[in-house]
Amino acid sequence: MQLPREVIVGKGTLPRVKEVVQRLSIRGPALIIAGVKSCEIAGKQVRDLLEQTGMNVDTLLVETATIRDVLMVEERIKAWHPRVLFAVGGGTKIDAAKLSSARQDIPFISVPTTVSHDGIASPLASVKGFDKPYSVMAQAPLAIIADTDVIAQAPWRSVISGCGDVIAKFTAVKDWRLAHVEKNEYYGEYAASLALMSAKLVIKNAELVKPGNDEGLRVLLEALISCGVAMSIAGSSRPCSGSEHLFSHALDMVNCPHGMHGEQCGVGAVLTAYLYGANWRRIRDALKRIGAPTTACELGVKDEDVVKALEMAATVRPERYTILHKLNLNREACEKAARITGVIG
Ligand SMILES: [Zn+2]
C-alpha cells in the first residue's frame, strides 16, 4: 500500500513546497509537468521555490493525458534524470505525471490547481489511448500540496464536479459490497468507510461550498484526498468507482465531447441509487444544494443519450460487478429509472 507522506492543504500553502522537498530529503533535479495556464498560476512559482533550494528544475508543458503525452514525459525523464516529478495542474497533468513517473520509477508530487475529481491523490491514472476508458494503476503521490488560493482561481464548475465525484461514493461503496456478497470479491471495510465518510462530509457541509468560501474548498479537498487514500488502501478504484462511474464512462462514449466527470457521476449516482431502492432523493437534493446538475438538460446531454448510456454502462466494464450487471436492464427499464428520478423529462 502506497500512501502520501506529506499532505498540506490550505490557504497560501504553495511556498511550503520548499520544506516538503527538504523533509523528504529530495536532492537532485526536478521536472515540473504543467499546462500553459497552470504554469502561470502555480508552475512558475513552484519552479522558483525549488530553485531557491538549489535544485535544478526543468518544466515540460502538457495539455492532454494521452499515451503519447505519457511517453513524451517518459522521454524527458530518461534524458534529464529528475529525482522527482511535480504535477502542477488539473486532472490531465496529474494523470500524465502519475503514470509516467510510475513507469520510470521516480516519485511524483501532486500540486493540484483544480478540484474537479479524486485523481489528485489516487494511485490510478486516467489516460486516453488505452483500449479501456477507465483508469489504470500507476502510483500514489509522495506528497500533495494543495493551496486553496491557487485552486480558487479555477472555474467554479470544477468545484461542483469535484463534489459530484465525492457524492458518487455512496453508490460506489454499495456496488463494492454487492460484489463482495454476490461474487465473493475482496471488500475492505476501512477503505469503504473512508470513501463513505468523505461523501457524508461533503453533503453535511454543502452550504460551505460556495464561491469565495475557503472552508468549503478545504472540506472538498480533504474529501477528495481521503478518497484517493481509500483507493490506495483498497489497491483498486473499487471504493470510489461503481455503477455511477460506468454510467459516466458510457455517457462519454455516446456523447462526445462530453461534460465534466464529477457532474456525470453525480447524476449517475442518483440513477443507480434508485436502482438499489436507496434514498436517491437525498443524493439528488445534495447535488442541487451545491448547484450540481441533476438532469440530462443541466448536463447538456439529450434525454435519449442518458437512457442509452445507462443501458450500455455494464458493458463498459463487464468484470466490475455492480447493480447494473445484477439487474441487466433493458432500454425500457432504463428509461423508467431516468424518468422517475427526474433525470429526463
Ligand atoms: Zn471519479
PDB file of C-alpha atoms and ligand atoms in Angstrom, residues 117-118 165 169 240-241 245 261-262 265, ligand 1:
ATOM      1  CA  HIS A 117     -12.114  14.834  -9.314  1.00  0.00           C
ATOM      2  CA  ASP A 118     -10.419  12.460  -6.909  1.00  0.00           C
ATOM      3  CA  ASP A 165     -17.348  12.788  -7.749  1.00  0.00           C
ATOM      4  CA  LYS A 169     -19.098   7.248  -3.484  1.00  0.00           C
ATOM      5  CA  CYS A 240     -14.695   5.193  -5.312  1.00  0.00           C
ATOM      6  CA  SER A 241     -15.953   3.924  -8.645  1.00  0.00           C
ATOM      7  CA  HIS A 245     -18.824   5.797 -12.913  1.00  0.00           C
ATOM      8  CA  HIS A 261     -16.592  13.688 -14.966  1.00  0.00           C
ATOM      9  CA  GLY A 262     -17.867  14.501 -11.473  1.00  0.00           C
ATOM     10  CA  CYS A 265     -21.009  10.665 -11.826  1.00  0.00           C
TER      11      CYS A 265
HETATM   12 ZN    ZN B   1     -14.410   9.712 -10.275  1.00  0.00          ZN
END
